[in-house]
Amino acid sequence: MRIVLVGPPGAGKGTQATRLAGKLSIPHISTGDLFRANISRQTELGKLAKVSMDAGNLVPDELTIAMAKDRMRQPDAEDGFLLDGFPRNVSQAEALDELLNTEGIKLDAVLDLEVPGGEVIKRIAGRRICRSRSAHVFHVSYSPPKKQGVCDVCGGELYQRDDDSEETVRKRLEVYHTQTEPIIEYYQTQGLAVTIPSLGPVDEVTRRALEALERREDDGE
């Protein structure tokens, strides 16, 4: 299957992408991994992307698209893939359609992980990370440490990352709503978008997603 996974920050995209890709035996292709791999291998695309990232800018669409194109043409993606973090806007979605049409293939589904904005803020702003190299993660509500501010594993100090602050999370949500969320409507017009409630246990969210994909296959979509 060829799937795009969409959702706001804190929706659990990374977790669900890994689980779904494993169960469907397709590669999980994330933009973060693409950037890191190209930069690590010092490809021409990676060098260009690093210039943008070092300057604090977003990687230009054309570079992201080129990296995704190269990755989707690898042998392990021949029978399918799960895209996570790409496309990030309508322009990228249109470019993806053009690429897939050129290859004579099409998307099977676009899974939209739905989570209320208040829950996003709670999930991300409540994270606390150990300052030790192990960087164990806790949550003030969902998985609190036994002693406030202290890592259960190594006794290190727990802290909140700057990009996990409530103010920053609200800004990230605003960017998502203005730039990425419009692709859901874009794919709805193609009959590809499927909304998956992402509240609840991780296993339950995975089950909902797999059942939605199975229904699409049964319906012949």
Short mmCIF file of C-alpha atoms in Angstrom, two decimals:
data_model
loop_
_atom_site.label_atom_id
_atom_site.label_comp_id
_atom_site.label_asym_id
_atom_site.label_seq_id
_atom_site.Cartn_x
_atom_site.Cartn_y
_atom_site.Cartn_z
CA MET A 1 0.00 0.00 0.00
CA ARG A 2 1.00 3.62 -0.55
CA ILE A 3 -0.05 5.78 2.36
CA VAL A 4 0.38 9.36 3.55
CA LEU A 5 0.11 9.99 7.30
CA VAL A 6 -1.05 13.45 8.38
CA GLY A 7 -1.71 15.00 11.78
CA PRO A 8 -0.83 17.88 14.07
CA PRO A 9 2.25 17.85 16.31
CA GLY A 10 1.63 15.56 19.25
CA ALA A 11 -0.80 13.33 17.35
CA GLY A 12 1.57 10.37 17.55
CA LYS A 13 2.51 10.26 13.86
CA GLY A 14 5.98 8.88 14.47
CA THR A 15 4.73 6.08 16.70
CA GLN A 16 1.85 5.14 14.43
CA ALA A 17 3.97 5.39 11.28
CA THR A 18 6.49 2.91 12.67
CA ARG A 19 3.78 0.51 13.84
CA LEU A 20 1.72 0.67 10.65
CA ALA A 21 4.74 0.33 8.36
CA GLY A 22 5.85 -2.73 10.30
CA LYS A 23 2.45 -4.40 10.18
CA LEU A 24 2.05 -3.65 6.47
CA SER A 25 5.67 -4.58 5.62
CA ILE A 26 6.36 -1.30 3.83
CA PRO A 27 9.11 1.26 4.51
CA HIS A 28 8.40 4.22 6.77
CA ILE A 29 9.65 7.31 4.93
CA SER A 30 9.88 10.43 7.10
CA THR A 31 11.22 13.80 6.07
CA GLY A 32 13.39 13.94 9.18
CA ASP A 33 15.06 10.66 8.25
CA LEU A 34 15.47 11.83 4.65
CA PHE A 35 17.21 15.02 5.75
CA ARG A 36 19.50 13.22 8.19
CA ALA A 37 20.40 10.47 5.71
CA ASN A 38 21.24 12.90 2.90
CA ILE A 39 23.21 15.18 5.20
CA SER A 40 25.07 12.22 6.70
CA ARG A 41 25.97 10.86 3.24
CA GLN A 42 26.87 14.40 2.12
CA THR A 43 24.77 14.13 -1.03
CA GLU A 44 24.28 17.26 -3.09
CA LEU A 45 20.69 17.46 -1.84
CA GLY A 46 21.91 16.99 1.72
CA LYS A 47 24.45 19.79 1.41
CA LEU A 48 21.79 22.16 0.10
CA ALA A 49 19.36 21.16 2.83
CA LYS A 50 22.00 21.68 5.53
CA VAL A 51 22.57 25.24 4.35
CA SER A 52 18.88 26.01 4.87
CA MET A 53 18.70 24.21 8.22
CA ASP A 54 21.85 25.87 9.56
CA ALA A 55 20.33 29.24 8.68
CA GLY A 56 17.23 28.34 10.67
CA ASN A 57 15.04 28.09 7.57
CA LEU A 58 12.70 25.36 6.36
CA VAL A 59 14.15 23.08 3.71
CA PRO A 60 12.79 24.35 0.36
CA ASP A 61 9.99 22.32 -1.21
CA GLU A 62 12.04 21.41 -4.25
CA LEU A 63 14.75 19.79 -2.11
CA THR A 64 12.24 17.88 0.02
CA ILE A 65 10.44 16.66 -3.10
CA ALA A 66 13.71 15.57 -4.73
CA MET A 67 14.74 13.60 -1.63
CA ALA A 68 11.32 11.94 -1.38
CA LYS A 69 11.40 11.09 -5.08
CA ASP A 70 14.80 9.44 -4.74
CA ARG A 71 13.69 7.47 -1.65
CA MET A 72 10.43 6.24 -3.18
CA ARG A 73 12.37 4.84 -6.12
CA GLN A 74 14.45 2.54 -3.89
CA PRO A 75 13.79 -1.22 -4.28
CA ASP A 76 12.23 -1.65 -0.83
CA ALA A 77 9.51 0.90 -1.72
CA GLU A 78 8.54 -0.81 -4.96
CA ASP A 79 5.42 -2.41 -3.45
CA GLY A 80 4.45 0.47 -1.17
CA PHE A 81 5.51 3.02 1.42
CA LEU A 82 4.23 5.17 4.24
CA LEU A 83 5.04 8.87 3.99
CA ASP A 84 5.35 10.75 7.29
CA GLY A 85 5.92 14.52 7.18
CA PHE A 86 5.58 14.71 3.41
CA PRO A 87 3.67 16.27 1.78
CA ARG A 88 3.63 19.19 4.22
CA ASN A 89 1.59 21.61 2.11
CA VAL A 90 -0.65 21.63 -0.95
CA SER A 91 2.21 22.46 -3.31
CA GLN A 92 4.08 19.37 -2.13
CA ALA A 93 0.90 17.29 -2.44
CA GLU A 94 0.48 18.42 -6.05
CA ALA A 95 4.13 17.60 -6.74
CA LEU A 96 3.66 14.15 -5.19
CA ASP A 97 0.65 13.51 -7.42
CA GLU A 98 2.67 14.52 -10.46
CA LEU A 99 5.52 12.24 -9.44
CA LEU A 100 3.25 9.26 -8.81
CA ASN A 101 1.44 9.81 -12.11
CA THR A 102 4.79 9.80 -13.89
CA GLU A 103 5.60 6.47 -12.24
CA GLY A 104 2.16 5.05 -13.10
CA ILE A 105 1.17 4.52 -9.47
CA LYS A 106 -1.24 6.17 -7.03
CA LEU A 107 -1.86 6.62 -3.33
CA ASP A 108 -4.17 4.17 -1.56
CA ALA A 109 -5.07 6.33 1.44
CA VAL A 110 -4.27 9.45 3.40
CA LEU A 111 -4.68 8.82 7.13
CA ASP A 112 -5.54 11.95 9.11
CA LEU A 113 -4.73 11.49 12.81
CA GLU A 114 -7.24 13.71 14.56
CA VAL A 115 -6.59 15.12 18.03
CA PRO A 116 -8.07 18.23 19.70
CA GLY A 117 -5.77 21.24 20.02
CA GLY A 118 -6.05 21.23 23.80
CA GLU A 119 -4.87 17.63 23.93
CA VAL A 120 -1.92 18.44 21.66
CA ILE A 121 -0.79 21.17 24.06
CA LYS A 122 -1.25 18.86 27.03
CA ARG A 123 0.70 16.04 25.40
CA ILE A 124 3.68 18.11 24.30
CA ALA A 125 3.89 20.75 27.04
CA GLY A 126 3.73 18.01 29.67
CA ARG A 127 6.84 16.21 28.43
CA ARG A 128 9.91 16.19 30.64
CA ILE A 129 13.26 14.84 29.49
CA CYS A 130 16.25 13.67 31.51
CA ARG A 131 19.39 15.76 31.02
CA SER A 132 21.54 12.63 31.06
CA ARG A 133 22.78 11.14 27.80
CA SER A 134 20.03 8.49 28.03
CA ALA A 135 17.39 11.26 27.69
CA HIS A 136 14.57 9.25 29.28
CA VAL A 137 11.16 10.81 28.66
CA PHE A 138 8.39 11.30 31.21
CA HIS A 139 5.07 13.15 31.21
CA VAL A 140 3.63 15.13 34.10
CA SER A 141 0.17 13.59 33.53
CA TYR A 142 0.57 10.31 31.61
CA SER A 143 3.85 8.92 32.93
CA PRO A 144 5.05 11.11 35.82
CA PRO A 145 8.31 10.36 37.62
CA LYS A 146 8.09 9.03 41.17
CA LYS A 147 9.79 12.20 42.39
CA GLN A 148 9.02 15.49 40.69
CA GLY A 149 11.88 16.72 38.50
CA VAL A 150 13.98 13.57 38.98
CA CYS A 151 14.49 10.73 36.50
CA ASP A 152 13.33 7.36 37.85
CA VAL A 153 16.03 5.54 35.85
CA CYS A 154 19.25 7.41 36.62
CA GLY A 155 18.33 10.18 39.07
CA GLY A 156 19.14 12.88 36.54
CA GLU A 157 17.39 16.23 36.33
CA LEU A 158 14.21 16.39 34.25
CA TYR A 159 13.59 19.49 32.15
CA GLN A 160 11.20 20.86 29.54
CA ARG A 161 12.67 21.52 26.10
CA ASP A 162 12.21 25.03 24.75
CA ASP A 163 10.22 23.74 21.79
CA ASP A 164 7.87 21.90 24.18
CA SER A 165 6.71 25.09 25.91
CA GLU A 166 3.02 25.91 25.59
CA GLU A 167 3.75 29.09 23.64
CA THR A 168 5.90 27.23 21.11
CA VAL A 169 3.38 24.42 20.78
CA ARG A 170 0.63 26.93 20.00
CA LYS A 171 2.83 28.43 17.28
CA ARG A 172 3.52 24.96 15.84
CA LEU A 173 -0.22 24.27 15.81
CA GLU A 174 -0.85 27.54 13.99
CA VAL A 175 1.70 26.58 11.33
CA TYR A 176 0.05 23.17 10.98
CA HIS A 177 -3.43 24.67 10.58
CA THR A 178 -2.32 27.20 7.96
CA GLN A 179 0.18 25.12 5.97
CA THR A 180 -0.46 21.40 6.40
CA GLU A 181 -4.13 20.97 7.30
CA PRO A 182 -5.30 22.20 3.85
CA ILE A 183 -3.90 19.03 2.28
CA ILE A 184 -6.62 17.04 4.06
CA GLU A 185 -9.28 18.85 2.05
CA TYR A 186 -7.10 18.44 -1.04
CA TYR A 187 -7.11 14.67 -0.58
CA GLN A 188 -10.78 14.57 0.44
CA THR A 189 -11.68 15.79 -3.04
CA GLN A 190 -9.82 12.73 -4.37
CA GLY A 191 -11.63 10.39 -1.98
CA LEU A 192 -8.38 9.42 -0.26
CA ALA A 193 -8.58 11.07 3.18
CA VAL A 194 -9.63 8.94 6.16
CA THR A 195 -9.88 10.52 9.62
CA ILE A 196 -8.59 8.40 12.51
CA PRO A 197 -9.30 9.59 16.09
CA SER A 198 -5.92 9.44 17.82
CA LEU A 199 -7.12 9.71 21.41
CA GLY A 200 -6.78 6.56 23.47
CA PRO A 201 -4.20 3.78 23.83
CA VAL A 202 -1.57 3.47 21.10
CA ASP A 203 -2.71 -0.07 20.23
CA GLU A 204 -6.28 1.15 19.81
CA VAL A 205 -5.26 3.93 17.43
CA THR A 206 -3.24 1.45 15.37
CA ARG A 207 -6.25 -0.90 15.23
CA ARG A 208 -8.50 1.92 13.99
CA ALA A 209 -6.03 2.80 11.26
CA LEU A 210 -5.60 -0.80 10.08
CA GLU A 211 -9.37 -1.36 10.06
CA ALA A 212 -9.86 1.82 8.01
CA LEU A 213 -7.27 0.62 5.47
CA GLU A 214 -8.89 -2.82 5.34
CA ARG A 215 -12.30 -1.26 4.68
CA ARG A 216 -10.85 0.71 1.78
CA GLU A 217 -9.39 -2.45 0.29
CA ASP A 218 -12.69 -4.33 0.75
CA ASP A 219 -14.57 -1.46 -0.91
CA GLY A 220 -12.11 -1.57 -3.80
CA GLU A 221 -11.00 2.04 -3.33
#
